[in-house]
Structures are given as structure tokens and as C-alpha cells.
XYZ file of C-alpha atoms in Angstrom:
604
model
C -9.417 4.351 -22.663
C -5.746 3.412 -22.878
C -4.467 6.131 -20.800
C -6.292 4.841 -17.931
C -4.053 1.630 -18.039
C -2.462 0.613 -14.938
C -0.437 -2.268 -16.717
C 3.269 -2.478 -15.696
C 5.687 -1.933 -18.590
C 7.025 -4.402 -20.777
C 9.462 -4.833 -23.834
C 8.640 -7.510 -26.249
C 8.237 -7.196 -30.153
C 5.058 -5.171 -29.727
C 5.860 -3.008 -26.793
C 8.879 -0.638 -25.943
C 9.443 0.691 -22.091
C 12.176 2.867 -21.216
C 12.780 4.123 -17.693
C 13.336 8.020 -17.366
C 14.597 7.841 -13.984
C 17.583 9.480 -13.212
C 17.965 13.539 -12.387
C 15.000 16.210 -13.423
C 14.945 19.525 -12.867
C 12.823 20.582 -9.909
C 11.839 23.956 -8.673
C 9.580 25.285 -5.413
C 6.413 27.666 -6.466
C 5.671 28.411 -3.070
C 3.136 31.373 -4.492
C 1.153 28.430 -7.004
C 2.759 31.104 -10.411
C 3.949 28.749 -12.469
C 1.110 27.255 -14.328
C 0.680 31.370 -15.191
C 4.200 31.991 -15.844
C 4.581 29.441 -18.287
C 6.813 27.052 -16.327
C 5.472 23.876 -18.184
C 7.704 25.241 -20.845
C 10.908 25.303 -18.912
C 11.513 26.092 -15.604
C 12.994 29.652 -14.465
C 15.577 28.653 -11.845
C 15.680 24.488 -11.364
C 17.810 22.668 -9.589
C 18.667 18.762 -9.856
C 16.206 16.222 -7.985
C 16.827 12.584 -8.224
C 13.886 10.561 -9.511
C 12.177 8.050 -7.941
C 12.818 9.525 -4.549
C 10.931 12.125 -1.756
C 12.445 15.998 -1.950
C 12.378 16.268 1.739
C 15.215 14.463 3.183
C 17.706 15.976 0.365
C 17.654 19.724 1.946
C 19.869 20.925 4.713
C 16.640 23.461 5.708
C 13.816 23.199 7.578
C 11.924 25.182 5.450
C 12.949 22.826 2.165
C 12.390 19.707 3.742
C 8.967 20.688 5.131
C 7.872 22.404 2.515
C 4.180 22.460 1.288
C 2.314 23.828 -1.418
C 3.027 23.552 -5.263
C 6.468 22.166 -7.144
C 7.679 21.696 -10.432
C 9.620 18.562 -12.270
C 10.982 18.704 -15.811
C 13.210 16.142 -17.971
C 13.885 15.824 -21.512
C 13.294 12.646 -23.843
C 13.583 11.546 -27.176
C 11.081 9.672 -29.313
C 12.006 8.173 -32.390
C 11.240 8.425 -35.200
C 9.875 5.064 -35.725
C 8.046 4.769 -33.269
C 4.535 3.873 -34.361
C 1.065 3.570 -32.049
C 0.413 5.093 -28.807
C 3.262 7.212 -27.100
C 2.247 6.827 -23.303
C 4.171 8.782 -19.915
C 3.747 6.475 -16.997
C 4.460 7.810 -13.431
C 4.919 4.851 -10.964
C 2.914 7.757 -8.508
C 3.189 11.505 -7.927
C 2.232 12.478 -4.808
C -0.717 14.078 -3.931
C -2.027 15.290 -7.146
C -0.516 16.461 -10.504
C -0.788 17.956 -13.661
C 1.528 16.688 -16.506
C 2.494 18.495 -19.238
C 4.288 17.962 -22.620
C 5.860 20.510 -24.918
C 3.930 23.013 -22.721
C 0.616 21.203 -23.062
C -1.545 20.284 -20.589
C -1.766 16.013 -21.026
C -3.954 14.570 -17.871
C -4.747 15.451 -14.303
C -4.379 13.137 -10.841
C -5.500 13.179 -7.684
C -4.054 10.629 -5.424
C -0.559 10.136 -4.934
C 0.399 6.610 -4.407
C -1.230 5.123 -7.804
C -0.311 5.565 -11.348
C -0.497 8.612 -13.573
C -0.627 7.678 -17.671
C -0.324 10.606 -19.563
C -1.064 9.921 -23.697
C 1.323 11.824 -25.248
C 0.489 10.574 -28.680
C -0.715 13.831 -30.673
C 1.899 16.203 -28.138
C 4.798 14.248 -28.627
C 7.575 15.019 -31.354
C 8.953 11.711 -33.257
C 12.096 11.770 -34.064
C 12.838 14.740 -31.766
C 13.679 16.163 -28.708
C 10.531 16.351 -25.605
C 9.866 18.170 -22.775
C 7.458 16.567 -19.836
C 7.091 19.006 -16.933
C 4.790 18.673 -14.062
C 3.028 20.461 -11.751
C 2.871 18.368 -8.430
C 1.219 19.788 -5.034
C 1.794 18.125 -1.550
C -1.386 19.738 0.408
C -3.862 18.129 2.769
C -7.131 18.483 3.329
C -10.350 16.529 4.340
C -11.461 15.990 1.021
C -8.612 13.996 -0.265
C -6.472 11.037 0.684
C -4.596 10.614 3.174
C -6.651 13.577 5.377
C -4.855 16.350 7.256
C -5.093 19.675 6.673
C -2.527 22.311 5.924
C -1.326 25.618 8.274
C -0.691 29.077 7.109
C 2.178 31.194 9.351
C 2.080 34.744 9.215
C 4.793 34.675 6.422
C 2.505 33.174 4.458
C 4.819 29.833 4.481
C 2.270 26.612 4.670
C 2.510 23.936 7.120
C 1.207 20.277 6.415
C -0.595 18.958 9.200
C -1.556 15.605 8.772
C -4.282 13.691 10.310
C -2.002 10.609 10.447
C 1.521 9.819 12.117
C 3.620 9.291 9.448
C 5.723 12.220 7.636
C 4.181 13.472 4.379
C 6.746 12.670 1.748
C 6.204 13.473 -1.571
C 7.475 13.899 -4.995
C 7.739 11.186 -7.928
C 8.268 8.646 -5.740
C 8.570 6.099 -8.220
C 9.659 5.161 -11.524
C 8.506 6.911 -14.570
C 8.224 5.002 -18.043
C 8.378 6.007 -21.430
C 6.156 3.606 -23.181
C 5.477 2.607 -26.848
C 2.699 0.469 -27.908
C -0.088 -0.476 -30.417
C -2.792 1.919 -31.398
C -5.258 -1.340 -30.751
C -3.740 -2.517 -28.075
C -3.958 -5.051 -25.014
C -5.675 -2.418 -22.101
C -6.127 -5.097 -19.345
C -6.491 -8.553 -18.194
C -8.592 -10.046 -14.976
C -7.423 -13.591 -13.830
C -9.655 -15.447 -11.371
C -8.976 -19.611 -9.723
C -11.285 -22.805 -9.165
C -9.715 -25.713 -7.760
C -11.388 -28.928 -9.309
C -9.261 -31.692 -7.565
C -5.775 -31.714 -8.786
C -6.495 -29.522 -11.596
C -7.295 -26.138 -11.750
C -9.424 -23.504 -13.935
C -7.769 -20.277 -14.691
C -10.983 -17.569 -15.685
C -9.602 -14.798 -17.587
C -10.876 -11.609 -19.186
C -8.934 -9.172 -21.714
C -9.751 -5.890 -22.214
C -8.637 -4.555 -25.352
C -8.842 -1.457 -27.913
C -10.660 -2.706 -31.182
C -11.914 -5.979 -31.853
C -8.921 -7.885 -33.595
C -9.245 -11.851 -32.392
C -7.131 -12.970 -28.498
C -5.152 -15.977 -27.535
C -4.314 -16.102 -24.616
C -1.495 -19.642 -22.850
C -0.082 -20.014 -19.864
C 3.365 -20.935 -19.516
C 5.134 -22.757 -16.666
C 8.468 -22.211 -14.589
C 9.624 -23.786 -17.537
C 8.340 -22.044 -20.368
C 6.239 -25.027 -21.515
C 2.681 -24.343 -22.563
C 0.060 -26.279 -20.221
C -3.332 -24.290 -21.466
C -4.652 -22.241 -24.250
C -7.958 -20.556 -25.186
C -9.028 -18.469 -27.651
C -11.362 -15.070 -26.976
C -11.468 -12.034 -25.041
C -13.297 -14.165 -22.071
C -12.368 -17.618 -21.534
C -11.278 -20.547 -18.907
C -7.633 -22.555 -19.045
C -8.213 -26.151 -17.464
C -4.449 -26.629 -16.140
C -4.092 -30.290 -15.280
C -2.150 -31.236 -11.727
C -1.671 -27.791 -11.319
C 1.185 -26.170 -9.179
C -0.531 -23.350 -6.525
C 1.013 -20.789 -5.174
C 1.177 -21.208 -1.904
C 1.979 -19.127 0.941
C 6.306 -19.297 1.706
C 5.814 -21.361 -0.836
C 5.153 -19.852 -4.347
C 4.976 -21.274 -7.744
C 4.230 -18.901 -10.770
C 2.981 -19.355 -14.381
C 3.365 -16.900 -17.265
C 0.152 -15.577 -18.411
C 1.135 -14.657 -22.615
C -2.128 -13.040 -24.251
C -1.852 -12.218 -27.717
C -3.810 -9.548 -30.242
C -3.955 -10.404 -33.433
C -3.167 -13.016 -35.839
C -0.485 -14.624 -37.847
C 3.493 -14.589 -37.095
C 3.159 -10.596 -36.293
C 0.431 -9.976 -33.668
C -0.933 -6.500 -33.093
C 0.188 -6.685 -29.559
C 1.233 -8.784 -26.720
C 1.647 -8.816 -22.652
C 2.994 -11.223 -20.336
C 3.101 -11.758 -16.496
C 3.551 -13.314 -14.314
C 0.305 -15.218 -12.314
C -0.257 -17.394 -9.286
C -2.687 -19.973 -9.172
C -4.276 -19.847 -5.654
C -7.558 -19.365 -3.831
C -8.864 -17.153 -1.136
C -11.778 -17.673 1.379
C -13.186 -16.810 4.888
C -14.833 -19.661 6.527
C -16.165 -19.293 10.105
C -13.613 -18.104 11.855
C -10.811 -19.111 9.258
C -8.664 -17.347 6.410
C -8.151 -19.973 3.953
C -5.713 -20.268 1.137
C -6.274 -22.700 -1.397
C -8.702 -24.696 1.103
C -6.177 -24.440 3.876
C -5.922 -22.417 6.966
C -3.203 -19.734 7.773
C -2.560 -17.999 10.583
C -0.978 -14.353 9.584
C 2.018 -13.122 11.234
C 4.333 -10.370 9.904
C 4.249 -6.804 10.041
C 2.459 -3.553 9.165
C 5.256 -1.698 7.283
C 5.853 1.804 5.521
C 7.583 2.679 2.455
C 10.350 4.731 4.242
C 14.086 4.895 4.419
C 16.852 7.197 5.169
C 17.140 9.928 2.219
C 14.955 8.047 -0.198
C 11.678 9.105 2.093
C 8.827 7.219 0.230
C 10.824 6.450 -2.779
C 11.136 3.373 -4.575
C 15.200 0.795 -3.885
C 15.013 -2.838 -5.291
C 17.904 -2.727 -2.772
C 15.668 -1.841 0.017
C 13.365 -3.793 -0.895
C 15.412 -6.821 -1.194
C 16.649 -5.994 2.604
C 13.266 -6.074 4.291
C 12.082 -9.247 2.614
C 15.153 -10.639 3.850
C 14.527 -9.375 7.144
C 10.843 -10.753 6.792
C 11.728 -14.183 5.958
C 14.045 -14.520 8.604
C 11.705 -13.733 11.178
C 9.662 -16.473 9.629
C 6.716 -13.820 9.023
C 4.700 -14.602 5.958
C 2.139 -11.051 5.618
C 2.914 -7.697 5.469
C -0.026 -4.500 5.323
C 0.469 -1.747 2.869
C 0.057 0.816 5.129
C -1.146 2.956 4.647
C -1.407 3.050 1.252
C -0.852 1.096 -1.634
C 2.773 0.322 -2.413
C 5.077 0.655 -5.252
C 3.989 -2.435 -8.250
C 7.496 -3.771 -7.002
C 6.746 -4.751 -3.798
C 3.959 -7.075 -5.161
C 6.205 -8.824 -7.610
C 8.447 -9.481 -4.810
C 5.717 -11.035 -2.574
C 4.914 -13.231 -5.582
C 7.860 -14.454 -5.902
C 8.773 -14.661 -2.233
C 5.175 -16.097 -1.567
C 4.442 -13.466 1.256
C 0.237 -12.603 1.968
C -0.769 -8.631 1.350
C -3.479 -6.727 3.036
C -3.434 -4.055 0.122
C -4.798 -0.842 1.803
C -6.231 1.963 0.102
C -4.703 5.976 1.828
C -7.869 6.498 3.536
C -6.070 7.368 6.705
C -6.782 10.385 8.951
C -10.237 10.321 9.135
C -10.690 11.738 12.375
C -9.714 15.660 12.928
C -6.607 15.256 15.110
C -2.814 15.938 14.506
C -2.007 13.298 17.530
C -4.618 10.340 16.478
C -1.856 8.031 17.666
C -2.468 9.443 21.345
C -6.987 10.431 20.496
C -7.622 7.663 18.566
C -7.893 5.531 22.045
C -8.968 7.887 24.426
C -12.614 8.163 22.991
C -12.344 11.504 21.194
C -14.874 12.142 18.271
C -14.325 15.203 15.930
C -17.833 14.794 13.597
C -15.384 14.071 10.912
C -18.212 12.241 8.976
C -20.622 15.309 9.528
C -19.081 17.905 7.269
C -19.624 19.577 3.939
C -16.162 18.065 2.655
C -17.768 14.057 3.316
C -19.293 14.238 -0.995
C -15.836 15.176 -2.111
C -13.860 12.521 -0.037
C -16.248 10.172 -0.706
C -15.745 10.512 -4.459
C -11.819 10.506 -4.136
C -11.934 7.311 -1.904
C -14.329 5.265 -3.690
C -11.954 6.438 -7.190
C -8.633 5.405 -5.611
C -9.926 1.998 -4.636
C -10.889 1.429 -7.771
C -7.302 2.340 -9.268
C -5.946 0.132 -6.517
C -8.114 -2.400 -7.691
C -7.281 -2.336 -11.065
C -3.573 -2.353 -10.367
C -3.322 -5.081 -7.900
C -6.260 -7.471 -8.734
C -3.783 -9.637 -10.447
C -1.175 -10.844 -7.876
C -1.451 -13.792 -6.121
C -0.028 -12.150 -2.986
C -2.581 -9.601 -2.713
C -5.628 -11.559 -0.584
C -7.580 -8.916 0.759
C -8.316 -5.702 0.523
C -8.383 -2.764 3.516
C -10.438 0.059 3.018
C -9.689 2.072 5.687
C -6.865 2.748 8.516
C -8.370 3.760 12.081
C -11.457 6.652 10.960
C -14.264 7.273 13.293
C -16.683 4.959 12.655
C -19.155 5.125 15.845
C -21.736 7.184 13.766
C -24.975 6.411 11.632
C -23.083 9.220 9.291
C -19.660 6.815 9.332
C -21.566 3.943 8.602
C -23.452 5.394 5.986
C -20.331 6.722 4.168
C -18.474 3.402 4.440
C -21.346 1.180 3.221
C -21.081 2.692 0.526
C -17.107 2.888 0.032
C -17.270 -1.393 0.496
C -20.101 -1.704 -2.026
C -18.532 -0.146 -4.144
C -14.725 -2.387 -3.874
C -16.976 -5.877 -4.076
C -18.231 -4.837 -7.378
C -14.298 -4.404 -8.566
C -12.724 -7.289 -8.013
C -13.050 -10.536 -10.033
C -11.459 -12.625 -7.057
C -14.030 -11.364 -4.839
C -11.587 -11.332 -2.083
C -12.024 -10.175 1.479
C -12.867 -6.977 2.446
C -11.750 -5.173 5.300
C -10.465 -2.409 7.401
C -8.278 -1.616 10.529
C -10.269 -0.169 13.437
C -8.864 1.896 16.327
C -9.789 1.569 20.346
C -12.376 4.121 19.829
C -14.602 1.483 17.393
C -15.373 -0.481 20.182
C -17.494 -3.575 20.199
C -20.223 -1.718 21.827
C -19.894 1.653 19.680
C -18.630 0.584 16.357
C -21.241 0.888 13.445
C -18.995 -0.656 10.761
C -16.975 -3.858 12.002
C -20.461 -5.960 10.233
C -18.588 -4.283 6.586
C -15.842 -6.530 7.094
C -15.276 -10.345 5.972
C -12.535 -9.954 9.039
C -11.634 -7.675 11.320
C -8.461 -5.495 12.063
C -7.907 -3.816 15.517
C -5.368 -1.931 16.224
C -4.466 -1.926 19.802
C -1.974 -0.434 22.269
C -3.227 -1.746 25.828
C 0.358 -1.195 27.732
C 1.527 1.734 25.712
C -1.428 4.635 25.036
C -3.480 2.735 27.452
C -1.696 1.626 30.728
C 1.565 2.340 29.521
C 3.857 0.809 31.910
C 1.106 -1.254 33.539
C 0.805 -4.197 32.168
C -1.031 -6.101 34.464
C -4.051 -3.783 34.801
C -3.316 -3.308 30.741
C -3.571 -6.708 30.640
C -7.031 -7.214 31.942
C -8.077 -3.713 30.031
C -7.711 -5.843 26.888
C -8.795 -9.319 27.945
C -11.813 -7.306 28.953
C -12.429 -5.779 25.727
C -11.465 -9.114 23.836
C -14.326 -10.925 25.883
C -16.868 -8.690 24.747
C -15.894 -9.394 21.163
C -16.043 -13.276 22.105
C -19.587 -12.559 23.297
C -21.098 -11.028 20.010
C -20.346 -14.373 18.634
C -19.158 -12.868 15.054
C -17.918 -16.468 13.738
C -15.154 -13.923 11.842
C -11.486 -14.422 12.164
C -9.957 -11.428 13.850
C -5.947 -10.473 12.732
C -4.610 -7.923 15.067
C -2.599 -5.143 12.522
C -1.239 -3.051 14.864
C 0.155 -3.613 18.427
C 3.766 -2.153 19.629
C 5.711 0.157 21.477
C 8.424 2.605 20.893
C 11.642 1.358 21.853
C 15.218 2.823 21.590
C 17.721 0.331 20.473
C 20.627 1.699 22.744
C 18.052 1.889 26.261
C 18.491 -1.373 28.532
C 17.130 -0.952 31.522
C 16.644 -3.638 34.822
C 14.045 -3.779 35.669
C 12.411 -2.204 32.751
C 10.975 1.322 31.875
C 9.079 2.301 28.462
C 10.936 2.894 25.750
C 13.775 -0.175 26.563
C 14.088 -3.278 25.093
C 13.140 -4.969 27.889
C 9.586 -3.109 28.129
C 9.128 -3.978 24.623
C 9.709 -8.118 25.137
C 7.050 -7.979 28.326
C 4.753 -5.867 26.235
C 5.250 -8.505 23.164
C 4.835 -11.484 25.542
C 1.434 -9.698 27.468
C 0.364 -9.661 23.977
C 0.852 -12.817 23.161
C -0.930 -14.257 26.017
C -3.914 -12.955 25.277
C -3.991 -13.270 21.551
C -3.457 -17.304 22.383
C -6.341 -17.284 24.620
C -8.981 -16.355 21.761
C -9.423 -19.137 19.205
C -10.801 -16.396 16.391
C -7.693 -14.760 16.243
C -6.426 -15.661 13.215
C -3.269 -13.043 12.911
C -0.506 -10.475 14.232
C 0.984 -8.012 12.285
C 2.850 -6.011 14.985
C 3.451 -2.097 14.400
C 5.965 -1.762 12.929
C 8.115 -3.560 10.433
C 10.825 -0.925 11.016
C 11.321 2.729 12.485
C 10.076 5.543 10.647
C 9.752 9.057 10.157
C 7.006 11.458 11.358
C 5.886 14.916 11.775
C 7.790 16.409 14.833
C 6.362 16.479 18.055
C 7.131 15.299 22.282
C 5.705 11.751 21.786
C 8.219 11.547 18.545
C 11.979 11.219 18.977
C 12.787 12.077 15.461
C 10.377 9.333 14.361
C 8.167 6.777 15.255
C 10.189 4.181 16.993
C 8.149 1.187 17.353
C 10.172 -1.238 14.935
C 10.792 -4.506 15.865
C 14.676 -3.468 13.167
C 15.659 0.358 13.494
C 14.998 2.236 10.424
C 18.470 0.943 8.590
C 17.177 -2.606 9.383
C 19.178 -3.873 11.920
C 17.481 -6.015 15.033
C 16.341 -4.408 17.718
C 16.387 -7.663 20.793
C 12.731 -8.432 19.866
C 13.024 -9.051 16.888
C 14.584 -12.273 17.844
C 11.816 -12.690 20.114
C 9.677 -12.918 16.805
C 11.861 -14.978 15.226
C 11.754 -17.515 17.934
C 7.460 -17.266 18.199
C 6.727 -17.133 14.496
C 8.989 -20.216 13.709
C 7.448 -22.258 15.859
C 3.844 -21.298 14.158
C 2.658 -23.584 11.185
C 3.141 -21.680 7.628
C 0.123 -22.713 6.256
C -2.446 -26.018 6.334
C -2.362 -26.611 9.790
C -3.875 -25.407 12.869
C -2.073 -22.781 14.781
């Protein structure tokens, strides 16, 4: 069905996109009356909200900025008249769930809030005229959708979120909405998929498409020259001495497919592809045949008053900020990131660990501090596990489908730090992974980020994973301040790894501490810059003394915000740049370590 297209917009001669960013109208239904009222006909009392952005940080109050529960958006657009085909809504992402009206009627429903919503508005839609899209958004968690919290009720009746996860719960329309015009038999998807034969290369491609009229499909390089074309739906493009993409490194052709025939085609798409491979071999991550060793960053869409929402101009600043700490990965945690970001990384020629929201899976509001101090809340064991099992396994498949094309994306995670020391845990994700390795036509790696409490002893799901992710604080929530006995706390743990004998590369995705950027202290004290070089260089040490680690991504990219609570200063402190991207002293520390590590090819 062409509503269920994730394809980013385009303008060509088949195809018309126009952005409705800019101010909606936005109203609070703290009592869930609007659907009942008739507010997808025009809101009662609105006031202006800026689109893509979160709500939260606008507000002056603590009970706007927190607020939970159910809220409205509304814009007017005009369709004209000419417009033939399929009239289509795209939402970059509304978060959590949505419905989406236009004119007053009801278009689609989403649950999931950090993948697209595609609302056909072909037979609601006026041409020529004047329309009204409103939608009803809700920001509520619970443990049977993604990410997992749950939500409080005061005595007011004014709801709380309480997530399961330390980050804050901004939502909204946190990215771009598109107006979109194309075909009634159109282009619905493509798959691309690489094998290296010696210089040259074979590009496999599918197209997915409404109808049955004939496909061409050519790619195009830097250039704009031609270098391969096939006809058919399914096909292979031999590309003689082919340019890869490689990692820091990245070259990118222009895959143009084609429906139709003759001068005027039904419809056409381009983008832009990357011709690279992906493998786990032993103990190595290999791109295009060649080792890398991963070093960057586990990040978070967040920013002073945008929240979640999509900047180029951000976005621009932190892969500055990447490249000149000579990282070359980032992780989407912890969930999957605006379509921008990947463009960016293909140019740019970064690595992604694309990671679906399935984050909170353990029944605590302070996981940070429980997730290492071998609590277990029979989060796996409850009525709820069918529903969330449905939602996760349905929003890696949209993730999927959205990102299987980019070149930067090389593996997948499928999970951020859940309980997973339970025959009920294991069953659950068994099925979660079977279900990704049927999705993707790269049939890249598969894996997921597991917290001290999945221990090599206790964990029943590391043997999912092609490689595997710890996340580990040994100096901070363990031994803070110690760091000689943390020290031998994790050289302890890391030897009992080496003993299983896994032949699996092991990348380390989170690892930090919170640090202040105005606190010096001699000699140091958590929380200083000082504790957070020895903590770095403790780190260090031991992941140089284990030949199957294969990466660092330290936590976190940059400072960001969370719930409230004692163990948060407003925020989650633990970037290596503060949360307007400016160096904290380690950083440099990075800079110095990571530059002196081999991009790609080579050994570390």
C-alpha cells in the first residue's frame, strides 16, 4: 500500500514535495475531549507551536513543559488544482502515537513516535482549495509500547510521565512534515544490496511498485555519468572499477529508477547509494573486506529549546564536532533518528548502529543507578509482554524499511539495556531478532546493548547477537571514585567474557561519567574534569588489553536533558562537549586517542 511508504520526498517531473513546517496551531486536552468535541475540525482555543520542534522547552511552567496526556496540532494547506495521483501527508515522526485527520476525517493511526506517519489524503483532500490536517498526538508511557515507562496520576488528576529510561520524554512533531504529490501507480520502494567481484562490483536491486507498468532502473556517478543499467523490477548492475564507500571516506552513486516508458515516465525516484559491504568475521567488523575498529559516540537527538526536534544547523555542528575528534560511529540512541542524520553520515562517511526505542525494559525510574546493581523487576513476566512484543517487532520493521538503504547504517540494535537474565527474556527476544533477519536485504549485523546486570554468567541473550554491546560504568555506578578496585571489578568481568571463548567482536556503547565543565579539582573528585580523564584513561587500559574489542562509543556525545531527580543536575552530564557543543577537557583527550587509531583497513 502506498501509504505505508517510508520514501523521503522528492521533486522531479513526476513527484511534488512541499514542506509544511513552519507555525501550527496547538492546544493541551488534558481531559482526552477533543476527538468528542470535534476538535479535528478546528481547534477551540490554539495557540502557535513551531514545527519540527518538542513543546516542552517553549513554556515558562512546569506544568506545560511536563505535561502528559493528549494534544492537538492543526495547519492549513492548499492543493491545487492540478494536481493529479496520490495526495500523501508525511510526518517526519509524531511522538508517541497519533491520529491524523483531514477536513475533520479520520486518515491513519500510529503508534511509535520516532518513525514516519503517511497519511493518504487522496479522496479527503480538496483540489484546488483550501485544507485542514489536525492531529491528535498523545505523549503517555506504558509497558506495552516503546520506549517503556509508565505514567503517574496526582490527586488533581494532572499525569506524570515516568519513564523507564534516563532521558526526558520530548514529544511533539518533531520533524518535518511533507505535502507530497505523486503517481496513482507509483514507485513504493526500492532494496539495494553489494558483492564485491574484484575491482568491480554488483549492485542487487529490487523495486516495489503499484501496478505493473515496465522499470529501468541506472546508476549515476559523482558525476552524473551513467556506469550501469538494467531493466525489471528485480535485477543486478555490474559497475566496473567501482568506487566504495568507505568509512571517513565516502563515495556515492545516484540510484535513478524509472516507471514507465517513453519520454514521460509514470514516475521516478532518485537517491543517493553507497556501494560497500558489511561482515563479522571471528572477532572482526569488516567493511568492504577490511577491518575497523569503532570509536565515536552514543548520542541523543537533543538541544536547547528544540528538545528532540529536527536543525540541519545542529546537525551540521555535531558532525563537525565528530570529525574533529577523529570518531568515525555514532549509535542512534535510543531510537531511530531523523532521515537527515543518515544522509549526513553518507555523505560524511560516518558508521551507524541504528537502534530501534526498545528502551526501558526493566520496571525502574532510576535504571541508570538498578540497571548495575542486580535488580530484576519480572518485566518479561507480565500480561503487557503480547502487546509490546507486537509494537517492537512492528517498529523494527518500519526502521527497517526506512534505513535499509544507507550505506552508513551497518548494523542494527534491537534493544538498549532490558533484563535479559530470564528463559521469559530470551524467549521474547528470539523472537524480536528473527523477526529483523528476515527484513533486511543486506543481512547486516544484529545486535543489542546489554547492561551490568546481563552478565556473562546470567545473560540468556548475548548468543542473539552477531556482536556484542555492554554498557559499563565500573568507576562511576560501580566504585565510583575508586578506580583501582573499579579497575579490577571490570578486568574481572572482562576475563570471564575472554573465557567463554565467543570468537565475537565486542564494541563497548556506553562508558562515562558526569562531569561539570566549570569543576577542576587537584587532586580529583567525581564530577571534575580531572575524574573524568582518569576514568577515560582506566578505561582505556583495559579495553587495550582484550584483543576482541573491536569498539568505544563513550556515553555521551554531548549533555542532555532528563527527568528531574538528585543524581541529575538539570540533565545528564556525561558529555565529552556540554549540551551547546563546546569541549569539555576530554574531549581533547579523545581527540588525541582516536587520531592515533587507524580509520579503517588496518589493525588497531
Amino acid at each position: 500500500m502506498l501509504n505505508h511508504s517510508l520514501l523521503y520526498p522528492v521533486n522531479n517531473r513526476c513527484r511534488t514535495a512541499r514542506t509544511l513546517d513552519g507555525l501550527w496551531k496547538f492546544q493541551f486536552d488534558p481531559t482526552g475531549c477533543g476527538a468528542a468535541q470535534g476538535w479535528q475540525k478546528g481547534l477551540p482555543d490554539p495557540i502557535s507551536m513551531p514545527v519540527p520542534a518538542s513543546f516542552s522547552d517553549f513554556f515558562t511552567t512546569r506544568a506545560e513543559r511536563d505535561y502528559c496526556g493528549d494534544f492537538w496540532y492543526e495547519t492549513e494547506f492548499f492543493v491545487p488544482a492540478d494536481w493529479q495521483g496520490r495526495v500523501l501527508l508525511r510526518f517526519g515522526s509524531i511522538t508517541h502515537r497519533a491520529v491524523v485527520y483531514c477536513n475533520g476525517v479520520e486518515i491513519t493511526r500510529h503508534e511509535g513516535g520516532f518513525l514516519p506517519v503517511v497519511a493518504d489524503l487522496t479522496g479527503a483532500a480538496v483540489r484546488g482549495g483550501v485544507n485542514r490536517v489536525s492531529v491528535q498526538a498523545n505523549n503517555e508511557l506504558s509497558e506495552s509500547s516503546l520506549p517503556c515507562g509508565a505514567v503517574k496520576t496526582l490527586p488533581n488528576g494532572t499525569k506524570l510521565a515516568k519513564p523507564y529510561f534516563d532521558f526526558y520524554n520530548y514529544s511533539g512533531i518533531q520533524r518535518s512534515v511533507w505535502l507530497v504529490n505523486c503517481p496513482a501507480q507509483a514507485i513504493e520502494d526500492y532494496s539495494v544490496d553489494y558483492t564485491l567481484e574484484g575491482a568491480d562490483a554488483l549492485v542487487h536491486y529490487t523495486v516495489r511498485r503499484g501496478g505493473d507498468l515496465p522499470v529501468r532502473v541506472r546508476l549515476l556517478d559523482a558525476e552524473g555519468r551513467e556506469v550501469a543499467a538494467a531493466e525489471g523490477a528485480e535485477g543486478t548492475l555490474r559497475v566496473a572499477d567501482a568506487r566504495l564507500w568507505q568509512v571517513r571516506n565516502a563515495y556515492l552513486y545516484t540510484l535513478a529508477i524509472t516507471l514507465g516508458s517513453g519520454e514521460s515516465p509514470a514516475d521516478e525516484y532518485t537517491a543517493r547509494v553507497g556501494i560497500r559491504t558489511v561482515e563479522v568475521r571471528g572477532t572482526k567488523i569488516l567493511i568492504n573486506g577490511a577491518p575497523v575498529y569503532l570509536r565515536g559516540f552514543g548520542k541523543h537527538e537533543d538541544f536547547d529549546v528544540l528538545g528532540r526536534g529536527f536543525s540541519w544547523a545542529v546537525a551540521k555542528r555535531d558532525f563537525e564536532c565528530m570529525k574533529w575528534t577523529g570518531a568515525n560511529c555514532f549509535r542512534t540512541s535510543h531510537y531511530p533518528y531523523a532521515e537527515e542524520w543518515y544522509q549526513m553520515a553518507d555523505e560524511e562517511g560516518f558508521l551507524i548502529i541504528d537502534e530501534v526505542p526498545a528502551v526501558g525494559m526493566m520496571r525502574s525510574t532510576h535504571n541508570f543507578a538498578d540497571a548495575g546493581m542486580g535488580k530484576y523487576t519480572y518485566f518479561f513476566e507480565t500480561p503487557t509482554v503480547p502487546a509490546l512484543l507486537a509494537n517492537h517487532i512492528a517498529q523494527v520493521e518500519e526502521m527497517i524499511a526506512r534505513d535499509k538503504n544507507h550505506p552508513s547504517v551497518f548494523a542494527w540494535s534491537l534493544f538498549n539495556e532490558p533484563e535479559t537474565t530470564s528463559e521469559y527474556a530470551q524467549k521474547y527476544f528470539t523472537a524480536v531478532f528473527e523477526a529483523a533477519r528476515a527484513l533486511d536485504p543486506q543481512h547486516r549485523p544484529m545486535t543489542g546493548a546489554l547492561e551490568k546486570n546481563s552478565a556473562p554468567n546470567k545473560c540468556r541473550c548475548y548468543q542473539l547477537c552477531d556482536f556484542i554491546c555492554l554498557n559499563r560504568y565500573y568507576g562511576w555506578y560501580i566504585s565510583g571514585a575508586e578506580l583501582e578496585e573499579a579497575e579490577a571489578k571490570f578486568r574481572a568481568e572482562m576475563d570471564q567474557w575472554a573465557a567463554k571463548n565467543l570468537n565475537v567482536p565486542f564494541v563497548f556503547t556506553e562508558f562515562g561519567t558526569d562531569t561539570l565543565p566549570t569543576e577542576h579539582k587537584l587532586p580529583s573528585v567525581m564530577w571534575s574534569q580531572e575524574y573524568q580523564d582518569e576514568y577515560m584513561a582506566m578505561n582505556f587500559k583495559v579495553f587495550d588489553s582484550y584483543d576482541f574489542v573491536q569498539g568505544e562509543l563513550v556515553w555521551n556525545f554531548a549533555d542532555f536533558q532528563t527527568s528531574e531527580g538528585i543524581m541529575r543536575v538539570n540533565g545528564n552530564k556525561k558529555g565529552i562537549f556540554t549540551r551547546q557543543r563546546q569541549p569539555k577537557d576530554v574531549a581533547f583527550t579523545f581527540k588525541r586517542r582516536w587520531e592515533a587509531l587507524p580509520l579503517a583497513g588496518e589493525e588497531k
